[in-house]
PDB file of C-alpha atoms in Angstrom:
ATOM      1  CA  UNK O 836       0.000   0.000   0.000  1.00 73.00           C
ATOM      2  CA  UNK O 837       3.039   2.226   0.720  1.00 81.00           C
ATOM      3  CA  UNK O 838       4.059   1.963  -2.869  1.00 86.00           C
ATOM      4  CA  UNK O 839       1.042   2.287  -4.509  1.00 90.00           C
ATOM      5  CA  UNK O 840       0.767   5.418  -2.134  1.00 89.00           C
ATOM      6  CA  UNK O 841       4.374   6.686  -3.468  1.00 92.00           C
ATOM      7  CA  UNK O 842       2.965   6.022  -7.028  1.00 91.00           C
ATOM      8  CA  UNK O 843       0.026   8.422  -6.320  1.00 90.00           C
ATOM      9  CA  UNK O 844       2.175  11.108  -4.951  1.00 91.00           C
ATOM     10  CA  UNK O 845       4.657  10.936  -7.885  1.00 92.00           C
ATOM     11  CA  UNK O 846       1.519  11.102 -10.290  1.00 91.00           C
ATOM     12  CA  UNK O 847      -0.107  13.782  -8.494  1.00 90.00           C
ATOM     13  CA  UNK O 848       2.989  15.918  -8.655  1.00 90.00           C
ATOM     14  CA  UNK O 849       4.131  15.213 -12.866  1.00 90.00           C
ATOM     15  CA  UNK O 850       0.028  15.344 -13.931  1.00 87.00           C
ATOM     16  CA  UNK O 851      -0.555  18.498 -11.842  1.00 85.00           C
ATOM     17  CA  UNK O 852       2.359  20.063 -13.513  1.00 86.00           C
ATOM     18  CA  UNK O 853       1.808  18.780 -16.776  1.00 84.00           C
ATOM     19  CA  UNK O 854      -2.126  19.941 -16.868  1.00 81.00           C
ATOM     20  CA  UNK O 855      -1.448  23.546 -15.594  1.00 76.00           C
ATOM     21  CA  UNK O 856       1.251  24.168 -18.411  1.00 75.00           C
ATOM     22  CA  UNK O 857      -2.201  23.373 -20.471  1.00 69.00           C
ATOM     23  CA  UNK O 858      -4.116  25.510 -17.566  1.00 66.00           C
ATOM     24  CA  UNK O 859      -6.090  22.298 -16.591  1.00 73.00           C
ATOM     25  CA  UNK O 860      -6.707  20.530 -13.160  1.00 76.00           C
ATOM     26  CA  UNK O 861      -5.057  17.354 -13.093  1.00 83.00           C
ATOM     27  CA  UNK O 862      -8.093  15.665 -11.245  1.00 85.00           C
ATOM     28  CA  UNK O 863     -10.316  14.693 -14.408  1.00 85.00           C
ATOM     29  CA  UNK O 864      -7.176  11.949 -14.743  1.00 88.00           C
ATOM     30  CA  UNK O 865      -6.103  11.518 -11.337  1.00 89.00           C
ATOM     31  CA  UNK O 866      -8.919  10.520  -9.858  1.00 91.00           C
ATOM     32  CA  UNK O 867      -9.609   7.384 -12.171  1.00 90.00           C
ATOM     33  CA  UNK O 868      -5.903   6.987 -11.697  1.00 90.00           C
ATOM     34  CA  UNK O 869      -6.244   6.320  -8.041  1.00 91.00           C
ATOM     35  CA  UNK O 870      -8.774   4.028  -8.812  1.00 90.00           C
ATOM     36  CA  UNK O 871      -7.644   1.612 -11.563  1.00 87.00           C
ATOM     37  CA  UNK O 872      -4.628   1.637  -8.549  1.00 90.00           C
ATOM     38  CA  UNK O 873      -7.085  -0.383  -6.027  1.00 89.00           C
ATOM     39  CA  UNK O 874      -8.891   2.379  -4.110  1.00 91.00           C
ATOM     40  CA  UNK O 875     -12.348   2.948  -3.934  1.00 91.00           C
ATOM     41  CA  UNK O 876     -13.916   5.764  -6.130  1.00 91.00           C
ATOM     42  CA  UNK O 877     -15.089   6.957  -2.915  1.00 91.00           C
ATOM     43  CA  UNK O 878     -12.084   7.626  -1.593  1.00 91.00           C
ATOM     44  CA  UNK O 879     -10.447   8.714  -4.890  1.00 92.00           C
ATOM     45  CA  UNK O 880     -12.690  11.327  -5.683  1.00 93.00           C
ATOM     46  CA  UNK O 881     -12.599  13.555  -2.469  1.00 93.00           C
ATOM     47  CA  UNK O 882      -8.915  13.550  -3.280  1.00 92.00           C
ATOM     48  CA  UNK O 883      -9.257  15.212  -6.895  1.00 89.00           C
ATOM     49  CA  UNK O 884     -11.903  17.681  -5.444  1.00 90.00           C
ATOM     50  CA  UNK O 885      -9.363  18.660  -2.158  1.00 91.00           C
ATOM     51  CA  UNK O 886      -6.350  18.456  -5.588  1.00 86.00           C
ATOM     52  CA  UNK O 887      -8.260  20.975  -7.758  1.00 83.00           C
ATOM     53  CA  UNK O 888      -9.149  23.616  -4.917  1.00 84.00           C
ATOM     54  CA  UNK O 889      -5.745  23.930  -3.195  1.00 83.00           C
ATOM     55  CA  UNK O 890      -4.094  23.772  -6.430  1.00 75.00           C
ATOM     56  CA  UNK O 891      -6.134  27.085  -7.343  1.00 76.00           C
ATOM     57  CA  UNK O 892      -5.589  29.086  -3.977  1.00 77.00           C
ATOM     58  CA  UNK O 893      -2.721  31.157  -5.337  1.00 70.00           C
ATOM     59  CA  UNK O 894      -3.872  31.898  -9.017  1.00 73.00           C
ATOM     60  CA  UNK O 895      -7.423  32.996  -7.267  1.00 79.00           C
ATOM     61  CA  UNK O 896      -5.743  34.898  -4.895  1.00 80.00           C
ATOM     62  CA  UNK O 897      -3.669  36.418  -7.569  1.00 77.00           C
ATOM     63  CA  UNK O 898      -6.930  37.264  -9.870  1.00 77.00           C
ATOM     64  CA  UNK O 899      -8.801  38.977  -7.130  1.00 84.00           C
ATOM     65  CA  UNK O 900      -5.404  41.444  -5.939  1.00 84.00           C
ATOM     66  CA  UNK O 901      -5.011  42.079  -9.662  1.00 81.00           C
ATOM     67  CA  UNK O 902      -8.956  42.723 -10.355  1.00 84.00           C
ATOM     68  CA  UNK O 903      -8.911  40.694 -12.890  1.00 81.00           C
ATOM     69  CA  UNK O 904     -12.120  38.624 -11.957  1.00 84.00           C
ATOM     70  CA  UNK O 905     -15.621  40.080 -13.151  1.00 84.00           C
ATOM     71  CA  UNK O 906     -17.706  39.697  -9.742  1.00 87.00           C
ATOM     72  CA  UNK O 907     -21.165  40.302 -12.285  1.00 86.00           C
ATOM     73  CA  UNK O 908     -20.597  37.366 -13.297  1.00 85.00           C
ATOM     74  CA  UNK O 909     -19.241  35.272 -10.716  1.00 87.00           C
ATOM     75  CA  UNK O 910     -21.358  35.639  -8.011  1.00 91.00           C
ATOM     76  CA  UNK O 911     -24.616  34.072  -9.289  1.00 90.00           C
ATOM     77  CA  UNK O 912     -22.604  31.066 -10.279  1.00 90.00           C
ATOM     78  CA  UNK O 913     -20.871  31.147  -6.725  1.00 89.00           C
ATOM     79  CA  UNK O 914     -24.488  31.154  -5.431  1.00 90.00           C
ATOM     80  CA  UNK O 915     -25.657  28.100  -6.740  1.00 92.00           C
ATOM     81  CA  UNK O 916     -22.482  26.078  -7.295  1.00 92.00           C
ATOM     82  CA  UNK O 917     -21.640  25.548  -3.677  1.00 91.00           C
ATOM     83  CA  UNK O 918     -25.173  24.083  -2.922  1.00 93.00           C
ATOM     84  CA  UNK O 919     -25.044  21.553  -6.264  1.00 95.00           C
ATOM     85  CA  UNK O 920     -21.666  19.968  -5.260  1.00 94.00           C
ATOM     86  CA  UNK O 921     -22.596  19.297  -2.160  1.00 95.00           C
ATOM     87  CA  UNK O 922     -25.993  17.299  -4.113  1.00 95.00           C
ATOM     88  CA  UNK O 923     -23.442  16.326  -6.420  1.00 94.00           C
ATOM     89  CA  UNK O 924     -21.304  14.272  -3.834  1.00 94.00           C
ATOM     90  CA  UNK O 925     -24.316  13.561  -1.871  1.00 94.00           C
ATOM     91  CA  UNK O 926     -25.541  11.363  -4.465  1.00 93.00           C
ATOM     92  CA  UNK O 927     -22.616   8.961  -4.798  1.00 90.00           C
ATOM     93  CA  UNK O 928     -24.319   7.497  -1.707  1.00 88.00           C
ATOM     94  CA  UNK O 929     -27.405   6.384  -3.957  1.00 90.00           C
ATOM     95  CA  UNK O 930     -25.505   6.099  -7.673  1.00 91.00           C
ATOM     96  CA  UNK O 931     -23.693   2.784  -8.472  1.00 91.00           C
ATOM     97  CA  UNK O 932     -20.039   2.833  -8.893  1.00 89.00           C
ATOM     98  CA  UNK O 933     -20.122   1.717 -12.919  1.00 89.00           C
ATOM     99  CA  UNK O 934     -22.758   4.367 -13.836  1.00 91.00           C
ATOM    100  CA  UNK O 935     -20.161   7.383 -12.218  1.00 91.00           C
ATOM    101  CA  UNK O 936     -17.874   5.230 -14.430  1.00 89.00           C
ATOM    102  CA  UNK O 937     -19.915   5.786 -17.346  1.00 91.00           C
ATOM    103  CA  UNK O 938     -20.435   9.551 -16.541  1.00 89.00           C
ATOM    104  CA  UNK O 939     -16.965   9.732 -16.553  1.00 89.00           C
ATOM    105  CA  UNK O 940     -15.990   8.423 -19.450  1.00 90.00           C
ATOM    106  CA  UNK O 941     -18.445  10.580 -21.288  1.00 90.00           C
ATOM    107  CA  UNK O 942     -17.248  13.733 -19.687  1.00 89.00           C
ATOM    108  CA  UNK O 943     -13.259  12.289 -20.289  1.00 89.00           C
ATOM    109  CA  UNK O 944     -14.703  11.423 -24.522  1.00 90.00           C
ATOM    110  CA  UNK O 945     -16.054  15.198 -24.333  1.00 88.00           C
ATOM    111  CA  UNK O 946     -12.353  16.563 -22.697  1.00 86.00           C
ATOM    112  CA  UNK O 947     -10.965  15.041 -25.329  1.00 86.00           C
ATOM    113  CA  UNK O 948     -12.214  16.064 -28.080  1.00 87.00           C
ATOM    114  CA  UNK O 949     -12.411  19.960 -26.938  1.00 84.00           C
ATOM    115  CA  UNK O 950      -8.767  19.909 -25.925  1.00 80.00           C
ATOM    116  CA  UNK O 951      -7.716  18.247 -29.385  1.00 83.00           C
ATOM    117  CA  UNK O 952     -10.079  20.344 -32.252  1.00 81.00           C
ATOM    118  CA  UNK O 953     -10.208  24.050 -29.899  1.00 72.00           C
ATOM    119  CA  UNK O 954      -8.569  26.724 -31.602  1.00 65.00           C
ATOM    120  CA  UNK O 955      -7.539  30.113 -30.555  1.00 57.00           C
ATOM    121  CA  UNK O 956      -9.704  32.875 -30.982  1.00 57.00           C
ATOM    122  CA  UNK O 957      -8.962  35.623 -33.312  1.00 54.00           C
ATOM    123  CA  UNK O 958     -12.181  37.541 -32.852  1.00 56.00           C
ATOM    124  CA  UNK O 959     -11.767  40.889 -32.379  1.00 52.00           C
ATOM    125  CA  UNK O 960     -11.833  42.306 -28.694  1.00 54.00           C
ATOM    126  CA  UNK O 961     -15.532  43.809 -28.855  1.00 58.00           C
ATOM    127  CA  UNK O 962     -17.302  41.287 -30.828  1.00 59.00           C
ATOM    128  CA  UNK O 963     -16.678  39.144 -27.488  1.00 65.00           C
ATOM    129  CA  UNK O 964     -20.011  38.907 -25.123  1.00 69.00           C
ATOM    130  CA  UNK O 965     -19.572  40.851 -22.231  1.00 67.00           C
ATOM    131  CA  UNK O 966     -22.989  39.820 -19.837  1.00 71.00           C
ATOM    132  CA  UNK O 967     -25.770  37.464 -19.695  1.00 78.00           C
ATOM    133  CA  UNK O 968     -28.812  36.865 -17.555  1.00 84.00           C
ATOM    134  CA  UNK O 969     -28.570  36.045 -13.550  1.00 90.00           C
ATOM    135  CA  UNK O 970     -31.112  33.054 -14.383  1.00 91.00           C
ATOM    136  CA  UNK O 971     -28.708  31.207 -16.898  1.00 89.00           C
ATOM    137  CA  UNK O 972     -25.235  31.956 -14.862  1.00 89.00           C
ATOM    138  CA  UNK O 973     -27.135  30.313 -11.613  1.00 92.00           C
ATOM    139  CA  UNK O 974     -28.213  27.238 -13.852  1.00 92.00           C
ATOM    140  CA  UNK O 975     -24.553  27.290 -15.341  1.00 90.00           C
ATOM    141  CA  UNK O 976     -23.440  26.970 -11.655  1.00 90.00           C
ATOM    142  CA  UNK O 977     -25.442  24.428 -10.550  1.00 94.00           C
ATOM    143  CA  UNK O 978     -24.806  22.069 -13.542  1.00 93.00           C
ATOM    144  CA  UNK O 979     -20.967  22.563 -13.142  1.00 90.00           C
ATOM    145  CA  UNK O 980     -21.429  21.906  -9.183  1.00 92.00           C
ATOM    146  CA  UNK O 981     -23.291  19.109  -9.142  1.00 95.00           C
ATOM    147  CA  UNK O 982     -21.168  17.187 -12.088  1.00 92.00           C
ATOM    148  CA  UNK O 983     -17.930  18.130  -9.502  1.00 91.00           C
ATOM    149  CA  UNK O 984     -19.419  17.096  -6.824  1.00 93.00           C
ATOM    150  CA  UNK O 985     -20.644  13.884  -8.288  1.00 92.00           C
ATOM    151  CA  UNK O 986     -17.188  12.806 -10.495  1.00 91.00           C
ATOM    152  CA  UNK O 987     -15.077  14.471  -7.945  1.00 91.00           C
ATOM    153  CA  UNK O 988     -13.806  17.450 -10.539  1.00 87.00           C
ATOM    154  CA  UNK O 989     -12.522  20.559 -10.373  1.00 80.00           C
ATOM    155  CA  UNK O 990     -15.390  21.394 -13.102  1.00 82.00           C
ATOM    156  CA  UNK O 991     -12.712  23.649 -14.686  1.00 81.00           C
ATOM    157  CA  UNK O 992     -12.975  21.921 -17.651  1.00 83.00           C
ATOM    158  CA  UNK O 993     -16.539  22.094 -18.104  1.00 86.00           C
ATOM    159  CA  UNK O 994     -16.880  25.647 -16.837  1.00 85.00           C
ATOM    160  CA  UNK O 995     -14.166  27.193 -19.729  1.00 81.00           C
ATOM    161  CA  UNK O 996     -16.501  24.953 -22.361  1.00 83.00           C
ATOM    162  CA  UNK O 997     -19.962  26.354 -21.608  1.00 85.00           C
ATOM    163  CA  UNK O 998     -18.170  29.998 -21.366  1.00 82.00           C
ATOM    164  CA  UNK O 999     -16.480  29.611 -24.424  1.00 78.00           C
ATOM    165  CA  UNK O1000     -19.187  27.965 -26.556  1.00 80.00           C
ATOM    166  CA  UNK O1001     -21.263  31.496 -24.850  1.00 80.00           C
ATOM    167  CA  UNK O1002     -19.010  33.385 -26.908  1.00 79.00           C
ATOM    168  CA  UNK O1003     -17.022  35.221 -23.855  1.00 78.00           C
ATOM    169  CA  UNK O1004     -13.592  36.569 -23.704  1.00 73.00           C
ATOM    170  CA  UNK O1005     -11.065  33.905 -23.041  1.00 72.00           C
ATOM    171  CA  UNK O1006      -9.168  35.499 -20.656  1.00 74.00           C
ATOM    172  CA  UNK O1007     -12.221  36.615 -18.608  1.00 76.00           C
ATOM    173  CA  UNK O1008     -13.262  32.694 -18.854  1.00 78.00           C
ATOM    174  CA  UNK O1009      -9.575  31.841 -17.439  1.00 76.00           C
ATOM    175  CA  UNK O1010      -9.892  34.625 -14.619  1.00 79.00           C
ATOM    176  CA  UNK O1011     -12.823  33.835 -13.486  1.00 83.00           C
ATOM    177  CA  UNK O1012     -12.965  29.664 -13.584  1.00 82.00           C
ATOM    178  CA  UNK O1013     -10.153  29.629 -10.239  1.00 82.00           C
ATOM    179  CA  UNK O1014     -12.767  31.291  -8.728  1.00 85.00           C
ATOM    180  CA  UNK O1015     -15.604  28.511  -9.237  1.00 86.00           C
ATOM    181  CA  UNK O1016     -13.703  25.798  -9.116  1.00 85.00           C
ATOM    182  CA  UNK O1017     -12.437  26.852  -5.046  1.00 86.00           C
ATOM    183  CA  UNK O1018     -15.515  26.931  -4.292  1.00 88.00           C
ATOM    184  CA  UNK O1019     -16.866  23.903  -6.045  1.00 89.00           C
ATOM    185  CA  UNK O1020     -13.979  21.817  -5.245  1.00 90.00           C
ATOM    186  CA  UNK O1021     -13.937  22.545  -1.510  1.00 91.00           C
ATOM    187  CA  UNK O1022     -17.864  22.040  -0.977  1.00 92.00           C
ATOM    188  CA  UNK O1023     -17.638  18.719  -2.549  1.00 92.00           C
ATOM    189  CA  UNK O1024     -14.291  17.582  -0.766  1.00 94.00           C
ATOM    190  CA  UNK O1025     -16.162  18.693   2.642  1.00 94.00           C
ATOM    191  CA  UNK O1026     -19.436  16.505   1.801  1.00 94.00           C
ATOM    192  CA  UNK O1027     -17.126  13.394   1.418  1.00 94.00           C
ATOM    193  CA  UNK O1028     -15.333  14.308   4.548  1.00 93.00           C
ATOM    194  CA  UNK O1029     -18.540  14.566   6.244  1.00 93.00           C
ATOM    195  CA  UNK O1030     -19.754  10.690   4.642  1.00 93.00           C
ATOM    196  CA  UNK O1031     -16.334   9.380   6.339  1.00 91.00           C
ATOM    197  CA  UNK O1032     -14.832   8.643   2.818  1.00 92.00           C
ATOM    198  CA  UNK O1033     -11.857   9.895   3.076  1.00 90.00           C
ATOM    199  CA  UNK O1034      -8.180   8.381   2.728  1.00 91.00           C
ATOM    200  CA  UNK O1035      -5.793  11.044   4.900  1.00 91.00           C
ATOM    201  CA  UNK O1036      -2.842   9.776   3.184  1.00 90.00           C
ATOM    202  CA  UNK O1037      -4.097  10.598  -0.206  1.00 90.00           C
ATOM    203  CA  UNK O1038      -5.241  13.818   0.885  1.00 92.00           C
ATOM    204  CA  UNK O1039      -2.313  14.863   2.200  1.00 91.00           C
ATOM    205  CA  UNK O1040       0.547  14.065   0.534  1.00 92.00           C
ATOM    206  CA  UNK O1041      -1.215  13.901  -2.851  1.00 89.00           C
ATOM    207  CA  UNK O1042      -2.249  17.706  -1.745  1.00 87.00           C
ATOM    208  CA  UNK O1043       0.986  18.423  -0.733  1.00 90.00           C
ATOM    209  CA  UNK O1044       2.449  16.900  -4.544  1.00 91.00           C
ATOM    210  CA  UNK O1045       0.037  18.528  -6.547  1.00 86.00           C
ATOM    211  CA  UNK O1046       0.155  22.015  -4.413  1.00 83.00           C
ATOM    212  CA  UNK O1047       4.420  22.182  -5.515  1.00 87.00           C
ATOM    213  CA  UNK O1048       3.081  20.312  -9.600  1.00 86.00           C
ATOM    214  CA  UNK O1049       0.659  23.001  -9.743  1.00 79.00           C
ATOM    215  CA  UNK O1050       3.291  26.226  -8.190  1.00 79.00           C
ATOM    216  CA  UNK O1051       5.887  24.512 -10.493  1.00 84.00           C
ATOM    217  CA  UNK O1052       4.063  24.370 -13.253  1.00 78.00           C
ATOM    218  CA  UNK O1053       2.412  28.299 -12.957  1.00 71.00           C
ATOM    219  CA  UNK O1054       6.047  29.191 -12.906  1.00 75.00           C
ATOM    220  CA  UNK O1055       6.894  27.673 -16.200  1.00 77.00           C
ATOM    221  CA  UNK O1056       3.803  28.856 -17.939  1.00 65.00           C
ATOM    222  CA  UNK O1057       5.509  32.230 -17.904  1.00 58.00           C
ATOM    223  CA  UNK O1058       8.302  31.194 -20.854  1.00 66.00           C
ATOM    224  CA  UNK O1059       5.439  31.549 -23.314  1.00 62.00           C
ATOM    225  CA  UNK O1060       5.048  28.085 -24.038  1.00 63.00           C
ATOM    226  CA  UNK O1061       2.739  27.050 -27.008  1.00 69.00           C
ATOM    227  CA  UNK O1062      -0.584  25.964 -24.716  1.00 67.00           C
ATOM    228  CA  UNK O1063      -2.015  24.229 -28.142  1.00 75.00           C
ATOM    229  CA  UNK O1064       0.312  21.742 -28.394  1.00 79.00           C
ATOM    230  CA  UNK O1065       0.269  21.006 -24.757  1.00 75.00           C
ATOM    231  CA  UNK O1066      -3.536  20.300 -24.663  1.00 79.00           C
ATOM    232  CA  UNK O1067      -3.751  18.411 -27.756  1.00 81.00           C
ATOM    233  CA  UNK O1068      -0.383  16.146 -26.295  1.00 81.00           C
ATOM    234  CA  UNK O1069      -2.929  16.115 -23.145  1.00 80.00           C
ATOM    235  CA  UNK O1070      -6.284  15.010 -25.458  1.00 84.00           C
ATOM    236  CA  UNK O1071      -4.093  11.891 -26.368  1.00 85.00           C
ATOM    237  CA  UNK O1072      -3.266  10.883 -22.752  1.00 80.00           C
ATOM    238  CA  UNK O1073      -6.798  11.663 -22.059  1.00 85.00           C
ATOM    239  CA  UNK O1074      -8.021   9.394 -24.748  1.00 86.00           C
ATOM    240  CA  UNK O1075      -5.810   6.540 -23.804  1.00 83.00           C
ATOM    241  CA  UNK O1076      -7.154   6.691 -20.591  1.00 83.00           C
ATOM    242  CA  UNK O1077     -10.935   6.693 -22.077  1.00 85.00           C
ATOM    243  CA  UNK O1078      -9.807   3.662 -23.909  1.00 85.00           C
ATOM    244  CA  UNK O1079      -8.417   1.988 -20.154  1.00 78.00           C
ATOM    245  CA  UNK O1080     -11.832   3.001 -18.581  1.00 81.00           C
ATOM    246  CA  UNK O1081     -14.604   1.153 -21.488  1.00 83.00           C
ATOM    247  CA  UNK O1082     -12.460  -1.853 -21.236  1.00 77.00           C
ATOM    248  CA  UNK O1083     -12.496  -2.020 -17.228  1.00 68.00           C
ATOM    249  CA  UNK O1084     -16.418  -0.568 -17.417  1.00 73.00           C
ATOM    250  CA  UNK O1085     -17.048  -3.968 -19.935  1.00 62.00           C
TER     251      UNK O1085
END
């Protein structure tokens, strides 16, 4: 168990790092990882929720002291987010292992295929949307809560992909998803806490791993590294791991 425990830890730190050169959360991969390694989903998925939140402390820190994070916006998706992971996680207790499985393989397929064919925008600055309704952003949060809260996500991912698709600024999308994701994250990782499914050795020095991945790999981000080619190389590891997960599912 040691080993398989060192294995994690390694992972945690080289995936974490990896993803955030691609400005990901490692825990869409990590936390199927953990399982394929002989844990329960249970217990691996409170450790990809606790993963994404503390690795997004500093950048969310760093978007709110640099006012770089449109509060309009974010706080009816705050509102509802919190409330929807903790449903999210709550229903693990009541949703067969295989059909998360499922979920999750759909959600990974979806990753994929975003990651591999997105492009970046060349529109010009003001043909971006700038607002949208209170009603949608709340429904936007709860969707993206709950599906955290019940695959044990970040929701990052899904987040940037409904924004996008919305037609808003990228770099208002990338400000703002730290943000959702704390909160998200941290809800679900508490409702698992609170259902006794949690493994403190994966928590904390899988934390610990992906905390110095995640610092590591902000740092490098800086050299102006081409992001494309980093998410597609990621789509590929992605898909190989979709492949791993309908063979164990069958």
């Amino acid at each position: 168990m040691i080993m398989t425990v060192s294995i994690i830890v390694i992972l945690s730190f080289i995936l974490t790092f990896f993803f955030t050169l691609g400005g990901l959360g490692s825990a869409m991969v990590l936390v199927p990882i953990i399982f394929y390694l002989g844990f329960p989903l249970k217990e691996a998925k409170p450790v990809g929720l606790f993963i994404s939140g503390i690795s997004l402390i500093a950048a969310t820190i760093l978007n709110i002291k640099n006012k770089r994070i449109d509060f309009r916006m974010g706080i009816p998706i705050i509102i509802s987010t919190p409330l929807f992971a903790f449903l999210g996680a709550l229903s693990t207790k009541f949703i067969p292992d295989k059909i998360v499985l499922i979920f999750f393989t759909i959600f990974l397929i979806i990753s994929a295929l975003f990651l591999a064919f997105s492009k970046s925008n060349n529109k010009v600055e003001d043909s971006y949307r700038e607002k949208t309704d209170i009603i949608t952003l709340i429904v936007i949060g709860a969707f993206v809560g709950f599906v955290s809260g019940l695959l044990g996500i970040g929701g990052g991912i899904i987040f940037s992909i409904i924004f996008i698709m919305f037609g808003f600024h990228p770099k208002k999308v990338i400000a703002l998803t730290p943000l959702i994701v704390l909160f998200s994250s941290f809800t679900g990782f508490a409702t698992y806490a609170i259902m006794g499914y949690i493994n403190l050795d994966l928590i904390i020095f899988g934390g610990i791993a992906s905390f110095l991945g995640g610092y590591l790999g902000t740092k490098v981000t800086h050299l102006k590294l081409n992001t494309t080619i980093i998410k597609r190389i990621i789509a590929l590891f992605v898909a190989i791991l979709v492949v791993k997960m309908i063979i164990q599912i069958h």
